[in-house]
Coordinates of C-alpha atoms (C1' of nucleotides) in Angstrom, one line a residue:
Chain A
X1 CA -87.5 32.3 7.8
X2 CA -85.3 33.5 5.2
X3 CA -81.6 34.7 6.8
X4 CA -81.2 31.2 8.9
X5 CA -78.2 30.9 6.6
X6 CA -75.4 30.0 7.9
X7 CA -72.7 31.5 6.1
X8 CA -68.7 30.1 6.2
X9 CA -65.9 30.0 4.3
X10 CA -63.3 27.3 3.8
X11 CA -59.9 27.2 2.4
X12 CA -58.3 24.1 0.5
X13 CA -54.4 25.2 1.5
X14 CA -52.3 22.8 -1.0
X15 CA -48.7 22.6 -1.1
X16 CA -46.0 19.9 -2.9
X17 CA -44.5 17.6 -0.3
X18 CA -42.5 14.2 -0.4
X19 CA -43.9 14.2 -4.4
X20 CA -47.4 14.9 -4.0
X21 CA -49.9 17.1 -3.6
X22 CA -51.6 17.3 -0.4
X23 CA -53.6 19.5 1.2
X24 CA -53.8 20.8 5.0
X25 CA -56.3 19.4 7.8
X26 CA -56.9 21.1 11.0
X27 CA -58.6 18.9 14.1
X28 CA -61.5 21.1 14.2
X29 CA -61.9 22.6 17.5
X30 CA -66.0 23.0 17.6
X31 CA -69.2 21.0 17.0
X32 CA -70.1 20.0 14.2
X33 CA -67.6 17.3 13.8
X34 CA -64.8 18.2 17.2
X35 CA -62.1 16.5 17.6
X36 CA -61.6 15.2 13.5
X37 CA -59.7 16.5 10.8
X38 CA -61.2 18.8 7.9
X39 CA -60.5 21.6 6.1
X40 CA -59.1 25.0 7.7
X41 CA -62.6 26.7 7.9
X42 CA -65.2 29.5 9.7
X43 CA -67.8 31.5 10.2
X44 CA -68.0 35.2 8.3
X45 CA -67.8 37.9 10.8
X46 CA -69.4 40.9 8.6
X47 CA -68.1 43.6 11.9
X48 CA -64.2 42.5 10.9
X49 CA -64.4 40.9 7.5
X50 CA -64.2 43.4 4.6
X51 CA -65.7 40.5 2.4
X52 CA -65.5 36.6 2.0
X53 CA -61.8 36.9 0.5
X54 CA -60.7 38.5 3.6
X55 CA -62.6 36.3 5.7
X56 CA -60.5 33.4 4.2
X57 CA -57.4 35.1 4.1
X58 CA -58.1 35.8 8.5
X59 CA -59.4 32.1 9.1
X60 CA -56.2 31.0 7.1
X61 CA -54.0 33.6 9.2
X62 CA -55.8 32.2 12.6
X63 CA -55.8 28.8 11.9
X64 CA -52.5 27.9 10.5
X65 CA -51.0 31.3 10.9
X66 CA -50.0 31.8 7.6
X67 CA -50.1 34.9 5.6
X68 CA -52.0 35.8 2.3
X69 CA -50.6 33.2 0.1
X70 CA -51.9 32.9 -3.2
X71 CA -55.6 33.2 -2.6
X72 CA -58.1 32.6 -5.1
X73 CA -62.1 32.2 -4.9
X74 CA -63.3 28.3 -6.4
X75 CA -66.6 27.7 -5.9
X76 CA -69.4 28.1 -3.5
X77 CA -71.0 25.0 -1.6
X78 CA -74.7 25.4 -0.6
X79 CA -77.9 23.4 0.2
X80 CA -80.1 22.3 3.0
X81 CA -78.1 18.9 3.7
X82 CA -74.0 19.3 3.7
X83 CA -74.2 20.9 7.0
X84 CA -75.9 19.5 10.2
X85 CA -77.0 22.7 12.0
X86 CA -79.0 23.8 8.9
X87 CA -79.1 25.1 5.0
X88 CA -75.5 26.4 4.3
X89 CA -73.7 28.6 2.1
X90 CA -69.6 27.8 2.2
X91 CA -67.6 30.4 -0.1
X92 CA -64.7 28.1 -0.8
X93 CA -60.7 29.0 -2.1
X94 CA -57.6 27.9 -2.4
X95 CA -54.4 28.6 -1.5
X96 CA -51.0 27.6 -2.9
X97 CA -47.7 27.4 -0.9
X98 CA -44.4 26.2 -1.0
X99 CA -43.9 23.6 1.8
X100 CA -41.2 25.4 3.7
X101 CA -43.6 28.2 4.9
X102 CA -45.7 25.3 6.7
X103 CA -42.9 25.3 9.1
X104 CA -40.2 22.8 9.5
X105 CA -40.4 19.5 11.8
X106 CA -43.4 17.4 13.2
X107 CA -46.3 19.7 12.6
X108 CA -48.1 21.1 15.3
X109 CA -51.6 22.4 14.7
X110 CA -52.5 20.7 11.3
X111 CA -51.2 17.3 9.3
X112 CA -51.1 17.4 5.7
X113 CA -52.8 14.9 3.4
X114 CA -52.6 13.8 -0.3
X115 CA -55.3 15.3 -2.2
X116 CA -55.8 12.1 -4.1
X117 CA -56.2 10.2 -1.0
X118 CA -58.1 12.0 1.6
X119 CA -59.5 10.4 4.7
X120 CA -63.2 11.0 4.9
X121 CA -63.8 14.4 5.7
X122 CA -67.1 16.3 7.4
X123 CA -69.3 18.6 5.4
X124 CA -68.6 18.4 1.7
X125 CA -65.0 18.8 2.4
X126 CA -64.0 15.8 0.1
X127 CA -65.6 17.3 -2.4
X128 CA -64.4 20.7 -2.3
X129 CA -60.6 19.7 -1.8
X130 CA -61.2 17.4 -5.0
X131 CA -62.4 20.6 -7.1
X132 CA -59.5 22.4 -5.8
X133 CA -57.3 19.8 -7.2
X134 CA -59.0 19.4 -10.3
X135 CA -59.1 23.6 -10.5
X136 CA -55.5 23.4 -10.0
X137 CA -54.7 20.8 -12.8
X138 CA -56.4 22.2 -14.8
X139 CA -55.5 25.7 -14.8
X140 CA -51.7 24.5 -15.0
X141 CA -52.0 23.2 -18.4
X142 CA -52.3 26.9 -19.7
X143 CA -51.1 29.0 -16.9
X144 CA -47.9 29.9 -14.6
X145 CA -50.0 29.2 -11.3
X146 CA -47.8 26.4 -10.4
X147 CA -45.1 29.0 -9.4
X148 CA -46.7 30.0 -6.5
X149 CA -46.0 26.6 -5.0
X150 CA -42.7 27.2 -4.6
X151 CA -40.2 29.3 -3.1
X152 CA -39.8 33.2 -4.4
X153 CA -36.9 32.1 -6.0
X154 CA -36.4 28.9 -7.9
X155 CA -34.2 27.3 -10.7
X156 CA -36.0 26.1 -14.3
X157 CA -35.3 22.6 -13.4
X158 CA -37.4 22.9 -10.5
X159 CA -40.4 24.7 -12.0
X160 CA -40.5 22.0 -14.8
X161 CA -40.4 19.3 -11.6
X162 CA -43.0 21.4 -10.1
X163 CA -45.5 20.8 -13.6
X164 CA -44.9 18.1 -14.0
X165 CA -45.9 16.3 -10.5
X166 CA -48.9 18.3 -11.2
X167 CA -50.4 17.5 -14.6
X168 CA -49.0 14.1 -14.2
X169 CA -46.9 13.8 -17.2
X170 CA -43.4 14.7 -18.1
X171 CA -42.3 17.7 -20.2
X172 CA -39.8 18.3 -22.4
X173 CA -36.9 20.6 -20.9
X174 CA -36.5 22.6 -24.6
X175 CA -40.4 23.2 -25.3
X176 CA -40.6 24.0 -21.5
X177 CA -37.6 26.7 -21.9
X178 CA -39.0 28.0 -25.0
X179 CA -42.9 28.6 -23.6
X180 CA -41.5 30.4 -21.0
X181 CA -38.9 32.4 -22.5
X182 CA -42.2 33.4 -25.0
X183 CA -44.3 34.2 -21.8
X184 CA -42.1 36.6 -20.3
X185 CA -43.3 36.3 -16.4
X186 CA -40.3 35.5 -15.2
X187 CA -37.0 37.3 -14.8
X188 CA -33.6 36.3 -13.3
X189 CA -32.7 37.0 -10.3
X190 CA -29.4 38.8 -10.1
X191 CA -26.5 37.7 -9.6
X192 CA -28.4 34.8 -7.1
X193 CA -27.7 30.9 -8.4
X194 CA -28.7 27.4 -6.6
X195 CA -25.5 25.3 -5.6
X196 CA -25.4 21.5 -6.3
X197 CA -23.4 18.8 -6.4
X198 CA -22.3 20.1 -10.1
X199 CA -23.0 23.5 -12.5
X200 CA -24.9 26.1 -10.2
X201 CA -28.6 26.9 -11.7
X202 CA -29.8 30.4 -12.5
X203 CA -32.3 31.2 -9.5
X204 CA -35.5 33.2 -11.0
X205 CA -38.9 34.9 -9.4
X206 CA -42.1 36.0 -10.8
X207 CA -42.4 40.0 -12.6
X208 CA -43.6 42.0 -10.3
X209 CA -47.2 42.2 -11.4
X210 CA -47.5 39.2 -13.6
X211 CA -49.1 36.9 -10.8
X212 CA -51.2 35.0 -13.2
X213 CA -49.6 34.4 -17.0
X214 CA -51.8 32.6 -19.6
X215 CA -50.2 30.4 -22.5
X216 CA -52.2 30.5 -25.5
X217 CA -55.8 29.2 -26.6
X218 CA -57.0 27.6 -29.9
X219 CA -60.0 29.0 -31.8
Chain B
X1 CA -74.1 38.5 15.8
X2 CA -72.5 36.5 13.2
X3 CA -75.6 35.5 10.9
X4 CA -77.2 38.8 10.3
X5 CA -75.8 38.0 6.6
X6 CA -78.0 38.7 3.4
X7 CA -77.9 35.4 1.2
X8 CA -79.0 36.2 -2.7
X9 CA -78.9 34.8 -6.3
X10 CA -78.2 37.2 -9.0
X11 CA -78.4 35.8 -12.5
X12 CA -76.8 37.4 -16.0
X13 CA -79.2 36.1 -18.8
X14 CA -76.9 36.5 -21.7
X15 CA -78.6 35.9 -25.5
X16 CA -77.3 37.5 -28.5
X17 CA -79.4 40.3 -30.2
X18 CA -78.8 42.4 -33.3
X19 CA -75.5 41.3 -33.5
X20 CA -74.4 41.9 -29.8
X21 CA -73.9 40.5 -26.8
X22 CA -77.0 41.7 -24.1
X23 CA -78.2 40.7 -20.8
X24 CA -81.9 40.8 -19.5
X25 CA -82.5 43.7 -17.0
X26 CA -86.2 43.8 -14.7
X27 CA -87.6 46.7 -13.1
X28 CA -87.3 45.7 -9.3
X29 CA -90.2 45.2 -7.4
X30 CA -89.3 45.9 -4.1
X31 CA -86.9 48.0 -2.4
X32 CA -83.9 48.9 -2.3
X33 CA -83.9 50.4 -5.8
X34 CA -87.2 49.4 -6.3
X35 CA -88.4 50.5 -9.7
X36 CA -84.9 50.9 -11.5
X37 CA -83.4 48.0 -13.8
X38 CA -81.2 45.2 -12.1
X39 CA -80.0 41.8 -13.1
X40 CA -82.9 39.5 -12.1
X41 CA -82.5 38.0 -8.8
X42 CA -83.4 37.3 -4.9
X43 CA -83.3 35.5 -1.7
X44 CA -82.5 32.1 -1.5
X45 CA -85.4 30.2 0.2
X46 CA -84.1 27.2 2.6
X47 CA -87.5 25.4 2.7
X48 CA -87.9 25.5 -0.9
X49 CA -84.5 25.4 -2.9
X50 CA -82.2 22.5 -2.7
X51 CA -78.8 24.8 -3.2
X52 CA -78.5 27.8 -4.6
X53 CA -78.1 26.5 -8.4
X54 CA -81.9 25.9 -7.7
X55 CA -82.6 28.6 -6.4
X56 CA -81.1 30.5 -9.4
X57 CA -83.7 28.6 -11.3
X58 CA -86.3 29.2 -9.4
X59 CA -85.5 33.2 -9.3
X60 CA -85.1 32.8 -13.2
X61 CA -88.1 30.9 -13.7
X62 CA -90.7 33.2 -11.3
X63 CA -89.0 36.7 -12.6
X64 CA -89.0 35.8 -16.2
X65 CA -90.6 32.3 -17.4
X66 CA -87.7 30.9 -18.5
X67 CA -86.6 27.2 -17.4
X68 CA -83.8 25.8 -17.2
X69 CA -81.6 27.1 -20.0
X70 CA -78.0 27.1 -20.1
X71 CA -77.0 27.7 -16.0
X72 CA -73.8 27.9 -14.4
X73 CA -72.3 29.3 -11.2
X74 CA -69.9 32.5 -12.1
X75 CA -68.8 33.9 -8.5
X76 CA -69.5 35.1 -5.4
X77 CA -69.7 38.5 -4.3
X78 CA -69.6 39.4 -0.9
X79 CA -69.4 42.5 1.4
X80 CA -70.5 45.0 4.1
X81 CA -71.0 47.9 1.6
X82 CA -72.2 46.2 -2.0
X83 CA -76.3 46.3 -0.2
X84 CA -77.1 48.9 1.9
X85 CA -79.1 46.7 4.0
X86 CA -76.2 45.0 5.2
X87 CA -73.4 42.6 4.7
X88 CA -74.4 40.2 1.9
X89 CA -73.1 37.7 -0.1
X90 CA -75.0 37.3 -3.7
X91 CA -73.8 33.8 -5.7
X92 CA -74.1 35.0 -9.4
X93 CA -74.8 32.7 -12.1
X94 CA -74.6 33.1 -15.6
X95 CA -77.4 31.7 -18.3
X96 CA -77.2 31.8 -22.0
X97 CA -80.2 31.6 -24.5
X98 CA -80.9 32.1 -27.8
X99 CA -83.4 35.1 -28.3
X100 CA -86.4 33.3 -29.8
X101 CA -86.5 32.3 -25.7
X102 CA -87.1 35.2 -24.9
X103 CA -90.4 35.5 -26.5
X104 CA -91.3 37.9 -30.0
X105 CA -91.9 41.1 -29.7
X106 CA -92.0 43.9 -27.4
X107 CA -90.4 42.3 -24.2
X108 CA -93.3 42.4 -21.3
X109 CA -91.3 42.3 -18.1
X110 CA -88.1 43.3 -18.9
X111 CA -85.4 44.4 -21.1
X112 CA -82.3 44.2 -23.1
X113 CA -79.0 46.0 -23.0
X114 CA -75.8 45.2 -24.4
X115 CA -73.2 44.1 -21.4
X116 CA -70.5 46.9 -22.9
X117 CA -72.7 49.5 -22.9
X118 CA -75.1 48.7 -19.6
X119 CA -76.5 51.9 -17.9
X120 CA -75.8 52.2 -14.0
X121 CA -77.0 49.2 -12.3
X122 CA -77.6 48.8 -8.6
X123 CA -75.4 46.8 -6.3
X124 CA -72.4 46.0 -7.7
X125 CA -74.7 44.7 -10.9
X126 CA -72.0 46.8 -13.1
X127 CA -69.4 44.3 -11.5
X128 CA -71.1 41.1 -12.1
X129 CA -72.4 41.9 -15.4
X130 CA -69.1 42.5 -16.3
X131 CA -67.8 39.7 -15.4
X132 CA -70.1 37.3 -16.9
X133 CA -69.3 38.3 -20.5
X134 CA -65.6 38.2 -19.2
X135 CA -66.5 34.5 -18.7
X136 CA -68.0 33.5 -21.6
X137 CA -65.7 35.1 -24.0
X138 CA -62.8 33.2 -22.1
X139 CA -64.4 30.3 -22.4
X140 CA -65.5 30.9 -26.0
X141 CA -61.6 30.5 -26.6
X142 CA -61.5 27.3 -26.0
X143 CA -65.2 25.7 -25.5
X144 CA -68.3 24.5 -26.9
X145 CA -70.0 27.0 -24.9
X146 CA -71.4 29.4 -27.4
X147 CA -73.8 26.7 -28.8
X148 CA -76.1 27.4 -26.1
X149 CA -76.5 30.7 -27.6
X150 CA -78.4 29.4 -30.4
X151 CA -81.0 27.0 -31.1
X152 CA -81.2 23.4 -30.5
X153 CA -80.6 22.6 -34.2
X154 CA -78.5 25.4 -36.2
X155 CA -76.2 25.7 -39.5
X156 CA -72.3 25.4 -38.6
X157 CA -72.0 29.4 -40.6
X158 CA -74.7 30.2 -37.6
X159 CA -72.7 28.7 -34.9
X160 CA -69.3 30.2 -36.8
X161 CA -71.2 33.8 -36.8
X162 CA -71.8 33.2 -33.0
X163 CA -67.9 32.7 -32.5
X164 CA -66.9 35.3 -34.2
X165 CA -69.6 38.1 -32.6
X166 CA -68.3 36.5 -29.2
X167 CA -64.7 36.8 -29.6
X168 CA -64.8 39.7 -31.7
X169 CA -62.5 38.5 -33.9
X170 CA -63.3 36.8 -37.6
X171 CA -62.3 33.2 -38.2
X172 CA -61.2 31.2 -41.2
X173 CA -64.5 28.5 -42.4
X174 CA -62.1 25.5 -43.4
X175 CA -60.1 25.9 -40.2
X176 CA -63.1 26.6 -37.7
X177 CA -64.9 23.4 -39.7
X178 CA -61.4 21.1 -38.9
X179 CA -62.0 22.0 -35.6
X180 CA -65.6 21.1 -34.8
X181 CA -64.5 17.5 -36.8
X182 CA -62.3 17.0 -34.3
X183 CA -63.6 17.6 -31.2
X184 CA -67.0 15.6 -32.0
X185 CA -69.4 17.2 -30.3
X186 CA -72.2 18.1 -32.8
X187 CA -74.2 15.8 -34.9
X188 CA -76.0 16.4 -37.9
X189 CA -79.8 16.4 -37.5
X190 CA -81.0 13.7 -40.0
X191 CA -82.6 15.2 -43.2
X192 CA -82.8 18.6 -41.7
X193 CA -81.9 21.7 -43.7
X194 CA -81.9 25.4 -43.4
X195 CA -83.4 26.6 -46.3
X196 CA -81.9 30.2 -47.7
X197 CA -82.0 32.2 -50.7
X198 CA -79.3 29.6 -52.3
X199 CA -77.8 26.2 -51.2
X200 CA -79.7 25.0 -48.1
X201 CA -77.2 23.9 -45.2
X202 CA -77.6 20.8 -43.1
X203 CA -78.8 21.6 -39.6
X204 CA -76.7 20.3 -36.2
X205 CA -77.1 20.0 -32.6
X206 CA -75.4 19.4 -29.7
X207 CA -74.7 15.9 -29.0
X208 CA -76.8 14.5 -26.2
X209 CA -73.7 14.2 -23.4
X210 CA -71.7 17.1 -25.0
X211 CA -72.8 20.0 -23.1
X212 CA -68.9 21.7 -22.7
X213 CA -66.8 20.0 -24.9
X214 CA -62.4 21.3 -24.4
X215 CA -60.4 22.0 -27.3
X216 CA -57.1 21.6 -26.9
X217 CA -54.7 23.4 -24.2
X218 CA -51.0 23.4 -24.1
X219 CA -48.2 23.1 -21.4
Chain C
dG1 C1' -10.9 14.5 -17.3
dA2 C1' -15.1 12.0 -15.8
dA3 C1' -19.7 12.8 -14.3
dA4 C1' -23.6 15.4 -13.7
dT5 C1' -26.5 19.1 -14.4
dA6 C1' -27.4 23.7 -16.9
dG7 C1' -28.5 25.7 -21.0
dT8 C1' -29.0 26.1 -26.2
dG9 C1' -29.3 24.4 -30.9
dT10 C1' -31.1 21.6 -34.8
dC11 C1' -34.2 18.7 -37.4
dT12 C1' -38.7 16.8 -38.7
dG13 C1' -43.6 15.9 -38.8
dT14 C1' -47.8 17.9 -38.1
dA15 C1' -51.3 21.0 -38.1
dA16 C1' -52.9 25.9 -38.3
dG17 C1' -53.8 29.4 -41.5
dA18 C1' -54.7 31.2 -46.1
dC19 C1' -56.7 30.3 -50.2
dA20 C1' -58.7 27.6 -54.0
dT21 C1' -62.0 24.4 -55.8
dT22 C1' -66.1 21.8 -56.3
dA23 C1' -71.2 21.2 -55.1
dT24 C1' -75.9 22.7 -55.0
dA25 C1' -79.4 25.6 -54.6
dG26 C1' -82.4 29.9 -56.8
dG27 C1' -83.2 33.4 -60.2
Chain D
dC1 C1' -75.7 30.3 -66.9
dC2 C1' -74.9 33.5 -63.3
dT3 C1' -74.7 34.2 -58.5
dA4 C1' -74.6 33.1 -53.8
dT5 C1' -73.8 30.0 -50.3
dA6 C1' -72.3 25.1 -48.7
dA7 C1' -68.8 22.0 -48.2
dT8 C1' -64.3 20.2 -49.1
dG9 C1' -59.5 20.2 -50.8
dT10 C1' -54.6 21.9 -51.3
dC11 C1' -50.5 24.3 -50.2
dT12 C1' -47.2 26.8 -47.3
dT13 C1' -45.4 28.0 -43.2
dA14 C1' -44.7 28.0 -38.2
dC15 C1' -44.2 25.6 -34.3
dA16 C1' -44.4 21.5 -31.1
dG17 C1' -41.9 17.7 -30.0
dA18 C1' -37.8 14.8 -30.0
dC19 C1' -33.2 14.8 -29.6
dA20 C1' -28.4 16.4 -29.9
dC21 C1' -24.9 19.3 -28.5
dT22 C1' -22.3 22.7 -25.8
dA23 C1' -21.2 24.9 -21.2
dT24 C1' -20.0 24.9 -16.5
dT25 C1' -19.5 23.1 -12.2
dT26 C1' -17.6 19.2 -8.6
dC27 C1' -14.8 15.5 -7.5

DNA sequence: GAAATAGTGTCTGTAAGACATTATAGG
DNA sequence: CCTATAATGTCTTACAGACACTATTTC
């Protein structure tokens, strides 16, 4: 028969924490695979989900109980052998948050993992956690999506700290200052600065509609 | 019940012709909207198609002869009101060929329209089209990928031309050339020459790994 | 005023862009 | 030998990268 699909979406939730990138597992609660950790995930419901965006952004809110985050469609996962019960279509995303909104202390519902060294997961969830990573890496070299993994406000320093744990290398604080003063996403936050032990840092936040700034391209 | 979910491939087959960028429409054969032009596409068959990359060859390959060109995944759409049969999800690929693929003369099954100027298509068609030659004029920015719109073997003015009608934008031969050096991804066909009304011009291809080479990114 | 971090300025080498020159074909 | 295209070379300027310097806070 054709419509034995089963059709699910799953959401690689990554966040900065202790220096590294890691990504959030949920025990799941139902067979295939009860009882071990994988990525937050679930079925489509077409009578309550507007479409599969949606469907992650309510599997995210009922799972973790987090709300619409950065959201953003990666890739689709099919084929007749990544899922037990059958051929399987998973519309995947990815989310990006700063760690606070994870909640403070021991966690209760889900533990967090480093991207780069994930236990084995069910499905093809190693897989699409290591695309989401890569997708994230990459898109950081030419784009302001690392600022969605921190805090609404933040100081220069600490989106520069931010880039750099995610591409790997270090950057220069003058070239860093100058792209983004060229880019114009950002804009100070009035009169609001971060108190250390020495000069207190400007605190900025993204424009308003300027969710997804792009550097420039060759050719 | 949860799996009452439609599960499609919808393919944009992008080649360019008479100096833009078109996509291959076919009359549909069955309903809904049978009889009017669509992007080519169709169910995805669980006994017969690995994933749904295969099954996006398979749909090309039955609806319009061509095999395995240029194939990559673009996006998913999803929804409860894109197909009025029900809630579907369609994963849409996008292929790119050079027109002598597509056979000479009057075109048997189907047809070509230019992607900016595409008449009403069924389904959100309009959307994915759309979208498509978003994608590979991004891409064209900063990739190898507009080889695959010519040839195998092909002069560097031919694959400069191709740039240009892509981007839309006109591009300096010595820098363009520098470039290409660089990056290392084409090889000159051994004692193979375009001949023309002047000067013949050596002939290159793709190396044999080099199917998406990156040019340089910044940040 | 010492130390540490915030924020800005200056210099230099490299490479992009614009343009010129040479090379090789046909008429 | 003229013209058209192929292919490569030269020059100038802009900017990335490296580093220095100034500013402002705490102790």
């Amino acid at each position: 028969m054709e419509s034995q699909i089963i059709v699910t979406v799953d959401v690689v939730l990554l966040t900065l924490s202790e220096g590294a990138l890691k990504t959030v597992l949920l025990r799941r609660d139902n067979e295939p695979y009860a009882g071990q950790p994988a990525l937050p995930g679930g079925y489509i419901h077409p009578g309550e989900d507007r479409d599969a965006l949606a469907a992650a952004g309510r599997v995210l809110r009922q799972k973790t109980g987090l709300v619409s985050p950065y959201l953003e469609q990666l890739f689709t996962f099919s084929g007749g052998v990544r899922d037990p019960r059958g051929w399987s279509v998973s519309v995947a995303y990815y989310a990006l948050v700063h760690e606070s909104l994870l909640g403070p202390g021991p966690r209760h519902h889900f533990e967090l993992a480093p991207v780069d060294a994930l236990p084995d997961l069910p499905f093809d969830h190693n897989r699409i956690a290591a695309q989401a990573a890569q997708r994230l890496r990459d898109k950081s070299g030419y784009s302001a999506l690392p600022c969605h993994l921190l805090p609404p406000a933040f100081t220069l320093r600490e989106l520069q700290q931010t880039y750099e744990l995610v591409l790997g290398s270090s950057l220069d604080k003058s070239v860093f200052r100058r792209r983004l003063g060229e880019l114009d996403f950002l804009e100070a936050v009035p009169d609001a600065v971060r108190q250390g032990k020495h000069r207190p840092a400007q605190l900025y936040r993204l424009k308003p509609q300027a969710r997804l700034a792009l550097f420039n391209k060759t050719m």
